[in-house]
Coordinates of C-alpha atoms in Angstrom, one line a residue:
X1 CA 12.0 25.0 121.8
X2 CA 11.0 25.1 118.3
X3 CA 7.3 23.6 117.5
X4 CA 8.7 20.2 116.2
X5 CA 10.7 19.4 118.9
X6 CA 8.0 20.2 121.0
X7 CA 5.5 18.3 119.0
X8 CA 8.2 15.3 119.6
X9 CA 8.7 15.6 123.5
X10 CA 4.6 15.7 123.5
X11 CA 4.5 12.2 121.7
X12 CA 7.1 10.3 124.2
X13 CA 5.4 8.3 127.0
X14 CA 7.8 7.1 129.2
X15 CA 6.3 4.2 132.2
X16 CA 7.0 1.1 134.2
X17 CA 5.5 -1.7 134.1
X18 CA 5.1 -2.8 138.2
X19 CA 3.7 -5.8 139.8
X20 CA 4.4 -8.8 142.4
X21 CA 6.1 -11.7 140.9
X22 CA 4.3 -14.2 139.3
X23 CA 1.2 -11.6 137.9
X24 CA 2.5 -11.3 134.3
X25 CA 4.3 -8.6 134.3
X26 CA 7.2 -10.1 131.8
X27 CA 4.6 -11.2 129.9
X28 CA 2.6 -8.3 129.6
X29 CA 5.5 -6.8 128.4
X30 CA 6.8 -8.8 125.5
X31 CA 2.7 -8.6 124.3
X32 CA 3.3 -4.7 123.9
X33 CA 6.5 -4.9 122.6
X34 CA 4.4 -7.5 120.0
X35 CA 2.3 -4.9 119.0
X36 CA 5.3 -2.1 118.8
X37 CA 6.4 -4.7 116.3
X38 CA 9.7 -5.4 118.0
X39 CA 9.8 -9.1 117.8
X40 CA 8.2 -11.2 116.2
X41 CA 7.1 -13.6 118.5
X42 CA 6.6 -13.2 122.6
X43 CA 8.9 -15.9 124.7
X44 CA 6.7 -17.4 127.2
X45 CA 9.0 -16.6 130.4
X46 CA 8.7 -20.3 132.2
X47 CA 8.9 -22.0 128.5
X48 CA 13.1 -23.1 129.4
X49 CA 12.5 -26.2 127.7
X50 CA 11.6 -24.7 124.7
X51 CA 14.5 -22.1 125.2
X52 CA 12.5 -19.3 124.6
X53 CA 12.7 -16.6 127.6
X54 CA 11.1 -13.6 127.8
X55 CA 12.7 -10.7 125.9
X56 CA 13.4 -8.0 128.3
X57 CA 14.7 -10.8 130.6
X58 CA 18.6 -10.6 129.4
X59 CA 20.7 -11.4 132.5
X60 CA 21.8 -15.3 133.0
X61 CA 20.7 -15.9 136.3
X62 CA 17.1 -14.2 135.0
X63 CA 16.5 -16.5 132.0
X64 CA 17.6 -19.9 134.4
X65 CA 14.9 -18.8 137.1
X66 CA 12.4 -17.3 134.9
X67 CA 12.2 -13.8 136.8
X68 CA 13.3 -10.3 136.4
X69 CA 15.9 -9.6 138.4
X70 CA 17.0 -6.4 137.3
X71 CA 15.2 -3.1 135.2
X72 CA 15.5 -3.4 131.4
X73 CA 14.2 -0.4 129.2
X74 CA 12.9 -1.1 126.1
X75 CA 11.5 1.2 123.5
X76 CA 9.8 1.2 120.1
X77 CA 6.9 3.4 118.3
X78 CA 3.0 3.2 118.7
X79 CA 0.2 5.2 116.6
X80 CA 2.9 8.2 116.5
X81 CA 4.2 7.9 119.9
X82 CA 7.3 6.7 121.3
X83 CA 6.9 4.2 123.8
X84 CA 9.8 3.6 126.8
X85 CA 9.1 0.3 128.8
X86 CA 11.1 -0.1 132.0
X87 CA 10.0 -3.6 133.2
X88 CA 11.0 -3.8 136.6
X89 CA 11.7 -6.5 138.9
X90 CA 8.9 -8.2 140.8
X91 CA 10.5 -9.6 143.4
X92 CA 11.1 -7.5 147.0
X93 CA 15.1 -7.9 147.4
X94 CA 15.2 -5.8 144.1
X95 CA 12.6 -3.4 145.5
X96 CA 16.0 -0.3 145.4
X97 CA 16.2 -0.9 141.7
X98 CA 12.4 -0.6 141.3
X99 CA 12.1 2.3 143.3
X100 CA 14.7 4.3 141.4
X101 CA 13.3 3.1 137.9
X102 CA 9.8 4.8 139.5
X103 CA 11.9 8.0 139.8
X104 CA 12.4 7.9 136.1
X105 CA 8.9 7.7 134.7
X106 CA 5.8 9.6 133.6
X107 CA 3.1 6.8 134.7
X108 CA 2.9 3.3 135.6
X109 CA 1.0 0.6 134.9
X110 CA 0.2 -2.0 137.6
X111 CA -0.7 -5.7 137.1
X112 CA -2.8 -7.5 139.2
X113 CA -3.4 -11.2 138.8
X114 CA -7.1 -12.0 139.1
X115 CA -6.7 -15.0 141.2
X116 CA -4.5 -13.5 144.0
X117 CA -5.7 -9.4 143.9
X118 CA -2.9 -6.8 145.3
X119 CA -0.3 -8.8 146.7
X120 CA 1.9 -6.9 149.2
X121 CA 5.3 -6.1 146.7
X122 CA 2.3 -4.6 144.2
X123 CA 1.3 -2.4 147.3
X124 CA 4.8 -1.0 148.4
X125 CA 5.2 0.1 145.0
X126 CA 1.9 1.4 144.6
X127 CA 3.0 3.7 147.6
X128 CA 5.7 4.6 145.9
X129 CA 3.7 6.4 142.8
X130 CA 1.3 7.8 144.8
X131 CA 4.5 9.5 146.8
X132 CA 5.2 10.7 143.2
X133 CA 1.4 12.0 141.9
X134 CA 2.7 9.2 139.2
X135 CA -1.0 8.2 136.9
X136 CA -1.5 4.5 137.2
X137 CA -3.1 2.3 134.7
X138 CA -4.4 -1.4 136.2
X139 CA -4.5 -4.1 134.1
X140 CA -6.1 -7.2 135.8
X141 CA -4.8 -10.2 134.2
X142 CA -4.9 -14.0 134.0
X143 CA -9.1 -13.4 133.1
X144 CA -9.1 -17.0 131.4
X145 CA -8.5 -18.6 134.5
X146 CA -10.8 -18.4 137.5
X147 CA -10.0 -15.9 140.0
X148 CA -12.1 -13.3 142.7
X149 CA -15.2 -11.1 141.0
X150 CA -14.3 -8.3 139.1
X151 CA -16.5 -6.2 141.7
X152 CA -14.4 -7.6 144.2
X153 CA -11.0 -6.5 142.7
X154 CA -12.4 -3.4 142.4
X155 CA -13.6 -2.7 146.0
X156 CA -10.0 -3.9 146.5
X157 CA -8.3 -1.6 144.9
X158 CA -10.0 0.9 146.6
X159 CA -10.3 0.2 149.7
X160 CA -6.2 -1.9 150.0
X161 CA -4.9 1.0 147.6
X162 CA -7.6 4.0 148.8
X163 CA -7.8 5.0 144.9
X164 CA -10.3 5.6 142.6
X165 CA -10.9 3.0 140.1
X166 CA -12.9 3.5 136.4
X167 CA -13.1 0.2 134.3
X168 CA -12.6 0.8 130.8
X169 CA -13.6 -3.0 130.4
X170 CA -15.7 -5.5 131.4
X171 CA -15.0 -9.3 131.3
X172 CA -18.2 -11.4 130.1
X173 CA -17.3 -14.5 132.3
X174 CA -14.1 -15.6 133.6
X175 CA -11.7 -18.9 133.4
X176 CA -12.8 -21.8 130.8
X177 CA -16.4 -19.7 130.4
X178 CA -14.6 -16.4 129.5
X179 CA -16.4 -14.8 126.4
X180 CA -15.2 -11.7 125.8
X181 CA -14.8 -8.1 127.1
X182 CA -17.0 -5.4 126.9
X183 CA -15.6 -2.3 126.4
X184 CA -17.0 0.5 127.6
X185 CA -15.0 3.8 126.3
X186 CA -14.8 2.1 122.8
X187 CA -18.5 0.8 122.9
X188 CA -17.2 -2.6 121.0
X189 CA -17.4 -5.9 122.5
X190 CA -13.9 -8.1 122.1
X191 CA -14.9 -11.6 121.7
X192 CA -12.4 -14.4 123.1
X193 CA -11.2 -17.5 121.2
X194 CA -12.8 -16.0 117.8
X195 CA -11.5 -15.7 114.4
X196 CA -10.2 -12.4 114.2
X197 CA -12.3 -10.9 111.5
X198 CA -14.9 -11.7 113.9
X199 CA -13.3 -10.6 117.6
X200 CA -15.0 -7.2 117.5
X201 CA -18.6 -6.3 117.5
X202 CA -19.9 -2.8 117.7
X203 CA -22.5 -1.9 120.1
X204 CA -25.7 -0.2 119.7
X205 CA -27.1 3.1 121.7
X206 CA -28.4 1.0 124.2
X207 CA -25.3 -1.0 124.9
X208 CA -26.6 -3.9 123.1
X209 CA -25.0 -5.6 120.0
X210 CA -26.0 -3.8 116.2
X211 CA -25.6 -7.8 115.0
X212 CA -27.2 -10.7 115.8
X213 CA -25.1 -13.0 118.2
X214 CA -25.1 -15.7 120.1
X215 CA -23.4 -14.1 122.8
X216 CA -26.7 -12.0 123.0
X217 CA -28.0 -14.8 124.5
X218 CA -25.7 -15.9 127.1
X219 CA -26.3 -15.3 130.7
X220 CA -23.0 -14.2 131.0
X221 CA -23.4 -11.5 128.6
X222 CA -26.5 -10.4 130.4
X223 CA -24.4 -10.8 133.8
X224 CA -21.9 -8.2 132.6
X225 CA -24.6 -6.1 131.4
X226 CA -26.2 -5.5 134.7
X227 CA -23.0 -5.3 136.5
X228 CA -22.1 -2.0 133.7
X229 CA -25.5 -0.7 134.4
X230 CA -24.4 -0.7 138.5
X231 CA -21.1 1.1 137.5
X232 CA -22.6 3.3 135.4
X233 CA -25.0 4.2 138.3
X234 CA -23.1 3.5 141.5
X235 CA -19.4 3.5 140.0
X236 CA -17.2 6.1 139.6
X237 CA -17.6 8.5 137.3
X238 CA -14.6 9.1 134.6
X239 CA -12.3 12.2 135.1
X240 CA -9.5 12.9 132.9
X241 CA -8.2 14.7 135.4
X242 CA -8.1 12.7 138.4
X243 CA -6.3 10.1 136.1
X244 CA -3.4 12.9 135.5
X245 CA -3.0 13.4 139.2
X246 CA -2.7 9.9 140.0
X247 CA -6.4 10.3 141.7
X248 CA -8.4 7.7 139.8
X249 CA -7.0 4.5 137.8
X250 CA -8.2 3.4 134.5
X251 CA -8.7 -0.7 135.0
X252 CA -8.7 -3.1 132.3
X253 CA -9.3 -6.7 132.4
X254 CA -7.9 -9.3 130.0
X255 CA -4.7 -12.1 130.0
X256 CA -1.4 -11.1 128.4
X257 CA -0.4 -14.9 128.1
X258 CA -3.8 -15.2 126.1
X259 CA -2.6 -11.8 124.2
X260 CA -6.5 -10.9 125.1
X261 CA -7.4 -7.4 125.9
X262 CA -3.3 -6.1 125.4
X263 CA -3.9 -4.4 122.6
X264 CA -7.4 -2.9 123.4
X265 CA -5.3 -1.9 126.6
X266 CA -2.2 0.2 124.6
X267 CA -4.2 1.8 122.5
X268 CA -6.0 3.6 125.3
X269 CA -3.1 3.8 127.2
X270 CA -1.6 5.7 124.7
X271 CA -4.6 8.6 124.4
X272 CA -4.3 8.9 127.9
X273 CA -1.0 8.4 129.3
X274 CA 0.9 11.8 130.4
X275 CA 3.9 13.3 128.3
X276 CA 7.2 14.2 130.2
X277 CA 6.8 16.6 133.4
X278 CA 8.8 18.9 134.6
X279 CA 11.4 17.1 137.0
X280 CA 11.9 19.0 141.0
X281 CA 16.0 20.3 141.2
X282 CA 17.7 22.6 143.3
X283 CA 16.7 25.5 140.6
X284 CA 13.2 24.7 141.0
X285 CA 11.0 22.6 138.2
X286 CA 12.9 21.3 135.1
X287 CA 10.3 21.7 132.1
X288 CA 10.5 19.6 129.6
X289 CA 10.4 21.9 126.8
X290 CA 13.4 24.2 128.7
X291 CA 16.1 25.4 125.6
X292 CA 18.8 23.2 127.3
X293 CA 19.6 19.4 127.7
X294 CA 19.5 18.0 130.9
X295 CA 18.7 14.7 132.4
X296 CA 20.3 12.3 135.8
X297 CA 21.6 9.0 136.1
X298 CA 19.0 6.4 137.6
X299 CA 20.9 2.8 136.6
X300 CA 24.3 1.5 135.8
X301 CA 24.8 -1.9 134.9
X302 CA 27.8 -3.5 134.4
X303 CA 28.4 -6.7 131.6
X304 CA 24.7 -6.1 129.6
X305 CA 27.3 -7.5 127.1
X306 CA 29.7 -9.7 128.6
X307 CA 32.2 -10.3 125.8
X308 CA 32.8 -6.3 126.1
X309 CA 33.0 -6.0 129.9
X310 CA 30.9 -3.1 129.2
X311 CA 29.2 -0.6 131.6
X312 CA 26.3 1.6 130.7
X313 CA 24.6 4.3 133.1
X314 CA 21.1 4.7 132.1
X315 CA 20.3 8.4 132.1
X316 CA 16.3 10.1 132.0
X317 CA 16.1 12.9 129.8
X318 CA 14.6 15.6 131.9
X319 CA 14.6 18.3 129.2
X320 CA 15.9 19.6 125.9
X321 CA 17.5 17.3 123.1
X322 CA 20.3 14.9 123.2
X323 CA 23.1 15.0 120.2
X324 CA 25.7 12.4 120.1
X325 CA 29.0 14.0 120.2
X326 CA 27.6 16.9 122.4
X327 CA 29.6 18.4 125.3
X328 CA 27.5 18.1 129.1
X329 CA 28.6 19.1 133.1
X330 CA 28.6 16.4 135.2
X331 CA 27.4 18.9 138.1
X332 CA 28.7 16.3 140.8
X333 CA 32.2 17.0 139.8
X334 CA 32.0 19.7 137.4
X335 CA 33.5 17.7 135.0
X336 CA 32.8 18.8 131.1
X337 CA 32.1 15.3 129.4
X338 CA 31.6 14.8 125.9
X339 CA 28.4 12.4 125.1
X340 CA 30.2 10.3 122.1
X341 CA 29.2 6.7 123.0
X342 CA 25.2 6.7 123.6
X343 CA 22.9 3.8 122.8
X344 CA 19.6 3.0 122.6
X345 CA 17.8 0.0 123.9
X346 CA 15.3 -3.2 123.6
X347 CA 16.7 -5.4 126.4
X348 CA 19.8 -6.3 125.8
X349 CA 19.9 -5.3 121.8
X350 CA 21.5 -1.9 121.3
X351 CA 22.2 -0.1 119.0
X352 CA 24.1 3.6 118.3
X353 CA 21.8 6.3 119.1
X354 CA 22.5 10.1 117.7
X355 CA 19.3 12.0 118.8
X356 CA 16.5 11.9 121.6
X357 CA 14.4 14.0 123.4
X358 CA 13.1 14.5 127.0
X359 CA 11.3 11.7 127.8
X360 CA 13.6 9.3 126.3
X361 CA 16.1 7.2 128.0
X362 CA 19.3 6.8 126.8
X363 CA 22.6 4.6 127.5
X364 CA 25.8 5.7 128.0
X365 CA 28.9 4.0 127.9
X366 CA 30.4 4.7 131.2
X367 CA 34.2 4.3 132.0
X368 CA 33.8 5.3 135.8
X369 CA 32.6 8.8 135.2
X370 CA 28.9 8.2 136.8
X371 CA 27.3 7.2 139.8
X372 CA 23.6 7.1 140.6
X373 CA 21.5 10.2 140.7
X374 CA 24.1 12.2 138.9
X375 CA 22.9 15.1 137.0
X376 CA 24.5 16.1 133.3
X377 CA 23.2 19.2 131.3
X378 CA 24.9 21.8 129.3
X379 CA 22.6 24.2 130.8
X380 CA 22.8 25.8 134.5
X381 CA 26.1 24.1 135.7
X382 CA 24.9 24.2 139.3
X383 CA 21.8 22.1 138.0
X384 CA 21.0 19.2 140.8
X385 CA 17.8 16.8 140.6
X386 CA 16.3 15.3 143.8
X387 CA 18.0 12.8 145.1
X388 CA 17.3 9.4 144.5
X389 CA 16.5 7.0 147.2
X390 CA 18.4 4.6 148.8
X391 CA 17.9 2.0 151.2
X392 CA 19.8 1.3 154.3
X393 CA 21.0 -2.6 153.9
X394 CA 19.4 -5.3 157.0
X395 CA 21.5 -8.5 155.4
X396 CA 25.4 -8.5 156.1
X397 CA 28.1 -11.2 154.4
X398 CA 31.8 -10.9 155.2
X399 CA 32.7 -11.7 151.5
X400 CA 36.6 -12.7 150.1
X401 CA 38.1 -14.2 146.9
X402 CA 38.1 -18.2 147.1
X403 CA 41.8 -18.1 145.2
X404 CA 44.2 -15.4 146.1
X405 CA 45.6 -15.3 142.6
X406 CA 42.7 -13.7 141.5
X407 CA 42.4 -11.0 143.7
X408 CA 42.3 -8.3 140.6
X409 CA 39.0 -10.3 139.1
X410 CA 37.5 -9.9 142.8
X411 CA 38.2 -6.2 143.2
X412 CA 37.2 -5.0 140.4
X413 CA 33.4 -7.2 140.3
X414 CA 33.0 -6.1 144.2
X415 CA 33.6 -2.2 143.1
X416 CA 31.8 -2.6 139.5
X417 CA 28.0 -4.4 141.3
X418 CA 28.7 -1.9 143.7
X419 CA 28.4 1.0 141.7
X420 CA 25.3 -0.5 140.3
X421 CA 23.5 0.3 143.7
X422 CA 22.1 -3.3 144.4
X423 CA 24.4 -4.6 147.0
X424 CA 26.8 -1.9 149.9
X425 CA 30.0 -2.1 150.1
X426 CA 31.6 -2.1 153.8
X427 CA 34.8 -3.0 155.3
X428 CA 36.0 -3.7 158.9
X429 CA 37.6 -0.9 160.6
X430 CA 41.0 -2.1 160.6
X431 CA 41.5 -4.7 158.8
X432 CA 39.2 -3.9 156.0
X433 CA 37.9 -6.7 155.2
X434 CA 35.0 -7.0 152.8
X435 CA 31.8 -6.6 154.1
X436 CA 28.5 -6.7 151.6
X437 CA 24.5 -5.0 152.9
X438 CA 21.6 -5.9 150.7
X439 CA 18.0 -5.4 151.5
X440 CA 17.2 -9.4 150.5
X441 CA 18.6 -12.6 150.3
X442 CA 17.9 -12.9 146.5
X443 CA 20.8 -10.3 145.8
X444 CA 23.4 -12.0 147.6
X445 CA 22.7 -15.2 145.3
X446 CA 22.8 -12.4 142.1
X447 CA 26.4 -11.3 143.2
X448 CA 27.7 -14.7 143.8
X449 CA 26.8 -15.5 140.3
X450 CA 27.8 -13.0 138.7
X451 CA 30.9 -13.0 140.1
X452 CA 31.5 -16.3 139.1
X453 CA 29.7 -15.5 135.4
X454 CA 31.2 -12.3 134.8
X455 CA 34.6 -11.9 136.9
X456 CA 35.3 -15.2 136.8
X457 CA 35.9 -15.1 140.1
X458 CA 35.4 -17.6 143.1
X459 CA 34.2 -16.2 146.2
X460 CA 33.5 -17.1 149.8
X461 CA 30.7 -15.9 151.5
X462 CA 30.2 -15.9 155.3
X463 CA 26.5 -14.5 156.3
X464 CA 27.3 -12.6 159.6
X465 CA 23.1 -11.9 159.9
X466 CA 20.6 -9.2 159.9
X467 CA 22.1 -6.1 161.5
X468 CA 21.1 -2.5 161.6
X469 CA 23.5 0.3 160.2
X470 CA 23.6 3.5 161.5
X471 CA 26.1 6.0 160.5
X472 CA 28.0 8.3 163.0
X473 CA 29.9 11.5 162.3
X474 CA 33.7 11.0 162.0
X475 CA 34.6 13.1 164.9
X476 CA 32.6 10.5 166.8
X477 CA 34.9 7.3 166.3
X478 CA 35.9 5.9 169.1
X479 CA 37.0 2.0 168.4
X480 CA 36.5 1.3 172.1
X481 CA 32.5 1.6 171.2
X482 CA 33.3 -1.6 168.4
X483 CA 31.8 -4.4 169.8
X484 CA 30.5 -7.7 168.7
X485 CA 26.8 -6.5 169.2
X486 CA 28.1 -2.9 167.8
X487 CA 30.5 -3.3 165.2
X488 CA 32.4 -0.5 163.7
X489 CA 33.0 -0.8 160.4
X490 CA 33.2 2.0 157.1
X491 CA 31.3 2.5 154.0
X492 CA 32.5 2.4 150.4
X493 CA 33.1 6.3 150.8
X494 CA 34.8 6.3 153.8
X495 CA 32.1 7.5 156.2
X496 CA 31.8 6.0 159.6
X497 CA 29.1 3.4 160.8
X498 CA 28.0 0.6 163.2
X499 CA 26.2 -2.7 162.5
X500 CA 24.4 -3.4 165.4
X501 CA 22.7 -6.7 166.1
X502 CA 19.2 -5.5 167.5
X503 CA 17.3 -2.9 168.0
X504 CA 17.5 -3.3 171.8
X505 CA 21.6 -3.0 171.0
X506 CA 21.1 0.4 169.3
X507 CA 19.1 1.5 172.0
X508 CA 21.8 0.5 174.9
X509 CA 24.3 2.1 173.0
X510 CA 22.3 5.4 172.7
X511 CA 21.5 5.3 176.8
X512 CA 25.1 5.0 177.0
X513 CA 26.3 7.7 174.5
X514 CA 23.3 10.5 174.0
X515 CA 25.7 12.4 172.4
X516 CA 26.8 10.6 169.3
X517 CA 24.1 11.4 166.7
X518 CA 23.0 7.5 165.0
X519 CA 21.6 8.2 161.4
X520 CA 20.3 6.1 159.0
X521 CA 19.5 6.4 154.5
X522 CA 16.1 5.3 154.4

């Protein structure tokens, strides 16, 4: 790899953006795409009277409920380095989606509303990077309104999380009697609600303000001033290191809605935040900076542009450069495709992309070729990368086309959400008849819409409960085993399962028949 394209790999920083719904995520977003000078000004994501909604938001359904319901990547340059943002949804039915995203990514950054500390979607996913040896960055948010201690959130974050924490901030009162932030690594003090020729004031050797200020005398000032003095003797101490190994978290404080301490926040982020790592395959660690292109499918999403009926696999590059028009190995099938129709994002704005680099992600326009976790390189043809997860389904909904006439448009949206890996597909034994698994409620709602939005296509859809899927070998079947509390049915690849109603149902069944082998994905 020649020393430029190296240099160019080294300035990528590729991260997600996680947090339970409702701490600001969306909106922390659109305030760093702000400063990445991407638009011009950031939709507030509950303002749908004003018809502003948040950028990164693009699908339908998102924009008339004011949450993310689905990853969008977004990418634009920083102080010489190229940022991708994959804001991923908050909510818990779309935790499959998050997870893969996760797989995707060099770090994350996690924010926590000050009010409500780490909710319990926040910690799953915070499990999920630490699986990973992902670095985390925490910014607190919602600082201008009154929420728990700052010493508090971080004892909570240490003890609810068990990891490290080093402010690089300090808030200098909270809510209405918020004042500023004192920052620590930049030794400036970030006044709130200031003009802006005024909103930083350098500090002096002993922490205190060069300039006379009347924030000098506050007692809030002098509050977060012997609160630093207890982290600087009590706290933990800052390690470059740990932060790289996903050991100890940088925190910030500050409100994205307030556009307070966002900036402050990327900057660092930037300094710190890791360049692409080598990725685990089947021929050992993929190096970024390997002579050949490579990279694996973590998203597909069908109708990002409705008028085209469009379908674009979202693809990680893992190493080497990308050149439009180059020839790659899907290894899945062996297939030689040639990379002609690739896109870059910012939500749902596109537009024709010719080069990247590991690090990047890139859209391609997808015909059928793809499914998730694919792998494409023109290098080793036998190239693999680790699996990606995917969760066994606990919701069940016999689904079928309202009108028969338009049995085509109800195919081909079933197969086409499908294959985007939010919702199973399943079908009765013999009759097969439709049969949809999702992990929540919420993304039986998303299907039905979009059916209707997208397919145009009616549907009926009869819940048949929570059930338990467990997946037999085919030598197993026996269809006398189908019952109503075990019911056979198959998967979208054939493959041979039950639903079963309980858990004391699976056990019954395996009293009865220890030797078929139940299994189940995650």
């Amino acid at each position: 790899m020649s020393q430029d394209l190296h240099k160019e790999v080294q300035s990528r920083k590729t991260f997600a953006i996680i947090s339970h719904p409702d701490a600001g995520k969306t909106t922390m977003t659109e305030q760093l795409l702000l400063f990445g000078g991407v638009i011009r000004s950031a939709g507030t994501v509950k303002g749908k009277k004003s018809g502003k909604f948040a950028t990164s938001d693009w699908m339908e359904i998102e924009k008339q409920r004011g949450i993310s319901v689905t990853s969008s990547v977004m990418q634009f340059d920083y102080e010489g380095s190229r940022i991708n943002i994959l804001d991923t949804p908050g909510h818990s039915d779309f935790s499959e989606d998050t997870y893969r995203t996760l797989m995707a990514v060099d770090s994350a950054v996690m924010v926590i509303d000050a009010a409500k500390g780490i909710e319990a979607q926040t910690m799953k996913l915070f499990k999920v990077c630490r699986m990973r040896g992902i670095p985390i960055f925490t910014f607190i948010n919602k600082m201008d309104r009154q929420g728990k201690m700052p010493l508090e959130l971080l004892a909570e974050l240490e003890e609810v999380l068990g990891i490290e924490s080093y402010p690089m901030n300090w808030p200098i009162g909270m809510g209405k009697e918020l004042m500023g932030l004192y920052d620590r690594y930049h030794r400036v003090v970030e006044q709130y609600r200031v003009p802006e020729e005024d909103r930083f004031l350098e500090l002096g050797e002993e922490g205190d303000l060069k300039a006379a200020n009347p924030l000098q005398d506050s007692g809030y000032y002098q509050q977060a001033l012997e609160e630093i003095m207890l982290l600087d003797e009590a706290g933990n101490e800052y390690d470059e290191q740990k932060i790289q190994q996903g050991e100890l978290t940088p925190v910030f404080f500050g409100s994205a809605l307030a556009n307070f301490g966002v900036e402050t926040f990327l900057r660092t982020f930037v300094n710190f935040a890791p360049a692409p790592s080598a990725h685990e395959a089947n021929v050992g660690n993929v190096e970024a900076n390997e002579n050949y292109f490579s990279g694996f499918v973590f998203k597909i999403q069908a109708n990002m542009n409705p008028a085209h009926r469009d379908r674009i696999a979202f693809v990680r590059i893992c190493s080497g450069e990308f050149d439009r028009g180059m020839s790659v190995t899907l290894t899945r099938t062996g297939k030689a495709i040639k990379l002609a129709n690739s896109t870059q994002f910012m939500a749902d704005d596109r537009e024709t992309l010719n080069r990247a680099v590991a690090g990047d992600i890139i859209g391609l326009y997808d015909t059928g070729n793809y499914q998730i976790g694919d792998t494409i390189t023109n290098g080793p043809k036998q190239l693999q990368f680790e699996k990606l997860p995917q969760f066994t389904p606990e919701l069940f909904m016999k689904v079928s086309a309202k009108n028969v006439m338009k049995q085509k448009h109800f195919h081909k949206g079933v197969e086409q959400l499908v294959q985007e890996g939010a919702i199973q597909l399943f079908k009765t034994w013999r009759l097969e008849e439709y049969i949809i698994g999702a992990v929540g409620q919420l993304q039986f709602e998303v299907f039905e819409h979009r059916m209707r939005n997208e397919y145009n296509s009616e549907i009926i859809m009869e819940p048949i409960g929570k059930k338990i899927a467990r997946w037999i070998r085919e030598e197993d079947v026996d269809e006398k085993l189908s019952t109503a509390r075990s019911m056979l049915v198959k998967d979208r690849f054939d493959q041979p399962l039950f639903l079963f109603e309980n858990e004391f149902a699976v056990n019954w069944f395996k009293d009865k028949n220890p030797d078929i082998e139940l299994t189940s994905l995650l």
